[in-house]
């Protein structure tokens, strides 16, 4: 597994972890125990993204998708950090 296939596999695994975490954070934020629903939703989102990556593998669109996902991931991480800092100040 080298090059773009390896990058796609790595990106798909990373997306799955991020989507699961983001979905579960949303559940905790609501204060409602909907973990099963969140995990199912995360799985569907991950599957749709993984299918898109597989379909576009090796193309310019595939590379663009990976860049967009990385940028979205960076924005989410920054947002998470801001929320954690904000929560610490409020307490």
mmCIF file with all atom_site columns, C-alpha atoms in Angstrom:
data_model
loop_
_atom_site.group_PDB
_atom_site.id
_atom_site.type_symbol
_atom_site.label_atom_id
_atom_site.label_alt_id
_atom_site.label_comp_id
_atom_site.label_asym_id
_atom_site.label_entity_id
_atom_site.label_seq_id
_atom_site.pdbx_PDB_ins_code
_atom_site.Cartn_x
_atom_site.Cartn_y
_atom_site.Cartn_z
_atom_site.occupancy
_atom_site.B_iso_or_equiv
_atom_site.pdbx_formal_charge
_atom_site.auth_seq_id
_atom_site.auth_comp_id
_atom_site.auth_asym_id
_atom_site.auth_atom_id
_atom_site.pdbx_PDB_model_num
ATOM 1  C CA . UNK A 1 1  ? 0.000   0.000  0.000  1.00 0.00 ? 1  UNK A CA 1
ATOM 2  C CA . UNK A 1 2  ? 1.862   3.034  -1.235 1.00 0.00 ? 2  UNK A CA 1
ATOM 3  C CA . UNK A 1 3  ? 1.059   6.500  -2.466 1.00 0.00 ? 3  UNK A CA 1
ATOM 4  C CA . UNK A 1 4  ? -2.530  7.550  -2.925 1.00 0.00 ? 4  UNK A CA 1
ATOM 5  C CA . UNK A 1 5  ? -4.147  4.234  -1.857 1.00 0.00 ? 5  UNK A CA 1
ATOM 6  C CA . UNK A 1 6  ? -2.266  4.407  1.442  1.00 0.00 ? 6  UNK A CA 1
ATOM 7  C CA . UNK A 1 7  ? -3.200  8.078  1.846  1.00 0.00 ? 7  UNK A CA 1
ATOM 8  C CA . UNK A 1 8  ? -6.848  7.277  1.134  1.00 0.00 ? 8  UNK A CA 1
ATOM 9  C CA . UNK A 1 9  ? -6.869  4.441  3.678  1.00 0.00 ? 9  UNK A CA 1
ATOM 10 C CA . UNK A 1 10 ? -5.228  6.688  6.257  1.00 0.00 ? 10 UNK A CA 1
ATOM 11 C CA . UNK A 1 11 ? -7.676  9.521  5.508  1.00 0.00 ? 11 UNK A CA 1
ATOM 12 C CA . UNK A 1 12 ? -10.675 7.181  5.778  1.00 0.00 ? 12 UNK A CA 1
ATOM 13 C CA . UNK A 1 13 ? -9.520  5.877  9.169  1.00 0.00 ? 13 UNK A CA 1
ATOM 14 C CA . UNK A 1 14 ? -8.837  9.409  10.385 1.00 0.00 ? 14 UNK A CA 1
ATOM 15 C CA . UNK A 1 15 ? -12.260 10.589 9.190  1.00 0.00 ? 15 UNK A CA 1
ATOM 16 C CA . UNK A 1 16 ? -13.955 7.748  11.028 1.00 0.00 ? 16 UNK A CA 1
ATOM 17 C CA . UNK A 1 17 ? -12.250 8.688  14.291 1.00 0.00 ? 17 UNK A CA 1
ATOM 18 C CA . UNK A 1 18 ? -13.022 12.402 13.888 1.00 0.00 ? 18 UNK A CA 1
ATOM 19 C CA . UNK A 1 19 ? -16.646 11.849 12.908 1.00 0.00 ? 19 UNK A CA 1
ATOM 20 C CA . UNK A 1 20 ? -17.204 9.502  15.859 1.00 0.00 ? 20 UNK A CA 1
ATOM 21 C CA . UNK A 1 21 ? -15.663 12.014 18.258 1.00 0.00 ? 21 UNK A CA 1
ATOM 22 C CA . UNK A 1 22 ? -17.539 14.988 16.845 1.00 0.00 ? 22 UNK A CA 1
ATOM 23 C CA . UNK A 1 23 ? -20.853 13.106 16.922 1.00 0.00 ? 23 UNK A CA 1
ATOM 24 C CA . UNK A 1 24 ? -20.298 12.009 20.524 1.00 0.00 ? 24 UNK A CA 1
ATOM 25 C CA . UNK A 1 25 ? -19.318 15.537 21.580 1.00 0.00 ? 25 UNK A CA 1
ATOM 26 C CA . UNK A 1 26 ? -22.595 16.752 20.067 1.00 0.00 ? 26 UNK A CA 1
ATOM 27 C CA . UNK A 1 27 ? -24.492 14.140 22.084 1.00 0.00 ? 27 UNK A CA 1
ATOM 28 C CA . UNK A 1 28 ? -22.802 15.199 25.315 1.00 0.00 ? 28 UNK A CA 1
ATOM 29 C CA . UNK A 1 29 ? -23.460 18.847 24.493 1.00 0.00 ? 29 UNK A CA 1
ATOM 30 C CA . UNK A 1 30 ? -27.188 18.127 24.156 1.00 0.00 ? 30 UNK A CA 1
ATOM 31 C CA . UNK A 1 31 ? -27.156 16.399 27.516 1.00 0.00 ? 31 UNK A CA 1
ATOM 32 C CA . UNK A 1 32 ? -29.138 13.530 26.008 1.00 0.00 ? 32 UNK A CA 1
ATOM 33 C CA . UNK A 1 33 ? -27.965 9.933  25.906 1.00 0.00 ? 33 UNK A CA 1
ATOM 34 C CA . UNK A 1 34 ? -28.162 9.240  22.180 1.00 0.00 ? 34 UNK A CA 1
ATOM 35 C CA . UNK A 1 35 ? -24.801 7.573  21.747 1.00 0.00 ? 35 UNK A CA 1
ATOM 36 C CA . UNK A 1 36 ? -26.187 4.734  19.593 1.00 0.00 ? 36 UNK A CA 1
ATOM 37 C CA . UNK A 1 37 ? -27.851 7.201  17.214 1.00 0.00 ? 37 UNK A CA 1
ATOM 38 C CA . UNK A 1 38 ? -24.672 9.254  17.022 1.00 0.00 ? 38 UNK A CA 1
ATOM 39 C CA . UNK A 1 39 ? -22.553 6.200  16.259 1.00 0.00 ? 39 UNK A CA 1
ATOM 40 C CA . UNK A 1 40 ? -24.950 5.075  13.530 1.00 0.00 ? 40 UNK A CA 1
ATOM 41 C CA . UNK A 1 41 ? -24.929 8.570  12.023 1.00 0.00 ? 41 UNK A CA 1
ATOM 42 C CA . UNK A 1 42 ? -21.135 8.676  12.217 1.00 0.00 ? 42 UNK A CA 1
ATOM 43 C CA . UNK A 1 43 ? -20.939 5.333  10.430 1.00 0.00 ? 43 UNK A CA 1
ATOM 44 C CA . UNK A 1 44 ? -23.189 6.510  7.625  1.00 0.00 ? 44 UNK A CA 1
ATOM 45 C CA . UNK A 1 45 ? -21.196 9.722  7.213  1.00 0.00 ? 45 UNK A CA 1
ATOM 46 C CA . UNK A 1 46 ? -17.908 7.835  7.203  1.00 0.00 ? 46 UNK A CA 1
ATOM 47 C CA . UNK A 1 47 ? -19.192 5.288  4.676  1.00 0.00 ? 47 UNK A CA 1
ATOM 48 C CA . UNK A 1 48 ? -20.405 8.000  2.312  1.00 0.00 ? 48 UNK A CA 1
ATOM 49 C CA . UNK A 1 49 ? -17.074 9.819  2.509  1.00 0.00 ? 49 UNK A CA 1
ATOM 50 C CA . UNK A 1 50 ? -15.091 6.609  2.076  1.00 0.00 ? 50 UNK A CA 1
ATOM 51 C CA . UNK A 1 51 ? -17.144 5.705  -1.011 1.00 0.00 ? 51 UNK A CA 1
ATOM 52 C CA . UNK A 1 52 ? -16.491 9.139  -2.471 1.00 0.00 ? 52 UNK A CA 1
ATOM 53 C CA . UNK A 1 53 ? -12.758 8.790  -1.827 1.00 0.00 ? 53 UNK A CA 1
ATOM 54 C CA . UNK A 1 54 ? -12.693 5.324  -3.438 1.00 0.00 ? 54 UNK A CA 1
ATOM 55 C CA . UNK A 1 55 ? -14.603 6.558  -6.476 1.00 0.00 ? 55 UNK A CA 1
ATOM 56 C CA . UNK A 1 56 ? -12.247 9.502  -6.977 1.00 0.00 ? 56 UNK A CA 1
ATOM 57 C CA . UNK A 1 57 ? -8.992  7.717  -6.017 1.00 0.00 ? 57 UNK A CA 1
ATOM 58 C CA . UNK A 1 58 ? -5.968  8.781  -8.022 1.00 0.00 ? 58 UNK A CA 1
ATOM 59 C CA . UNK A 1 59 ? -7.659  11.737 -9.641 1.00 0.00 ? 59 UNK A CA 1
ATOM 60 C CA . UNK A 1 60 ? -7.242  15.447 -9.076 1.00 0.00 ? 60 UNK A CA 1
ATOM 61 C CA . UNK A 1 61 ? -10.676 15.389 -7.434 1.00 0.00 ? 61 UNK A CA 1
ATOM 62 C CA . UNK A 1 62 ? -9.453  12.757 -4.962 1.00 0.00 ? 62 UNK A CA 1
ATOM 63 C CA . UNK A 1 63 ? -6.494  14.885 -3.974 1.00 0.00 ? 63 UNK A CA 1
ATOM 64 C CA . UNK A 1 64 ? -8.781  17.918 -3.630 1.00 0.00 ? 64 UNK A CA 1
ATOM 65 C CA . UNK A 1 65 ? -11.160 15.914 -1.407 1.00 0.00 ? 65 UNK A CA 1
ATOM 66 C CA . UNK A 1 66 ? -8.297  14.878 0.870  1.00 0.00 ? 66 UNK A CA 1
ATOM 67 C CA . UNK A 1 67 ? -7.181  18.513 1.175  1.00 0.00 ? 67 UNK A CA 1
ATOM 68 C CA . UNK A 1 68 ? -10.739 19.656 1.919  1.00 0.00 ? 68 UNK A CA 1
ATOM 69 C CA . UNK A 1 69 ? -11.173 16.970 4.574  1.00 0.00 ? 69 UNK A CA 1
ATOM 70 C CA . UNK A 1 70 ? -7.866  17.921 6.198  1.00 0.00 ? 70 UNK A CA 1
ATOM 71 C CA . UNK A 1 71 ? -8.863  21.612 6.228  1.00 0.00 ? 71 UNK A CA 1
ATOM 72 C CA . UNK A 1 72 ? -12.268 20.759 7.718  1.00 0.00 ? 72 UNK A CA 1
ATOM 73 C CA . UNK A 1 73 ? -10.547 18.622 10.341 1.00 0.00 ? 73 UNK A CA 1
ATOM 74 C CA . UNK A 1 74 ? -8.223  21.491 11.260 1.00 0.00 ? 74 UNK A CA 1
ATOM 75 C CA . UNK A 1 75 ? -11.187 23.889 11.578 1.00 0.00 ? 75 UNK A CA 1
ATOM 76 C CA . UNK A 1 76 ? -13.036 21.407 13.814 1.00 0.00 ? 76 UNK A CA 1
ATOM 77 C CA . UNK A 1 77 ? -9.975  20.917 16.004 1.00 0.00 ? 77 UNK A CA 1
ATOM 78 C CA . UNK A 1 78 ? -9.614  24.690 16.393 1.00 0.00 ? 78 UNK A CA 1
ATOM 79 C CA . UNK A 1 79 ? -13.306 24.975 17.238 1.00 0.00 ? 79 UNK A CA 1
ATOM 80 C CA . UNK A 1 80 ? -12.969 22.173 19.815 1.00 0.00 ? 80 UNK A CA 1
ATOM 81 C CA . UNK A 1 81 ? -9.991  23.936 21.402 1.00 0.00 ? 81 UNK A CA 1
ATOM 82 C CA . UNK A 1 82 ? -11.939 27.206 21.557 1.00 0.00 ? 82 UNK A CA 1
ATOM 83 C CA . UNK A 1 83 ? -14.912 25.483 23.193 1.00 0.00 ? 83 UNK A CA 1
ATOM 84 C CA . UNK A 1 84 ? -12.684 23.809 25.781 1.00 0.00 ? 84 UNK A CA 1
ATOM 85 C CA . UNK A 1 85 ? -10.971 27.100 26.584 1.00 0.00 ? 85 UNK A CA 1
ATOM 86 C CA . UNK A 1 86 ? -14.337 28.858 26.768 1.00 0.00 ? 86 UNK A CA 1
ATOM 87 C CA . UNK A 1 87 ? -15.754 26.180 29.073 1.00 0.00 ? 87 UNK A CA 1
ATOM 88 C CA . UNK A 1 88 ? -12.761 26.532 31.383 1.00 0.00 ? 88 UNK A CA 1
ATOM 89 C CA . UNK A 1 89 ? -13.271 30.290 31.646 1.00 0.00 ? 89 UNK A CA 1
ATOM 90 C CA . UNK A 1 90 ? -17.009 30.011 32.351 1.00 0.00 ? 90 UNK A CA 1
ATOM 91 C CA . UNK A 1 91 ? -16.576 27.644 35.317 1.00 0.00 ? 91 UNK A CA 1
#
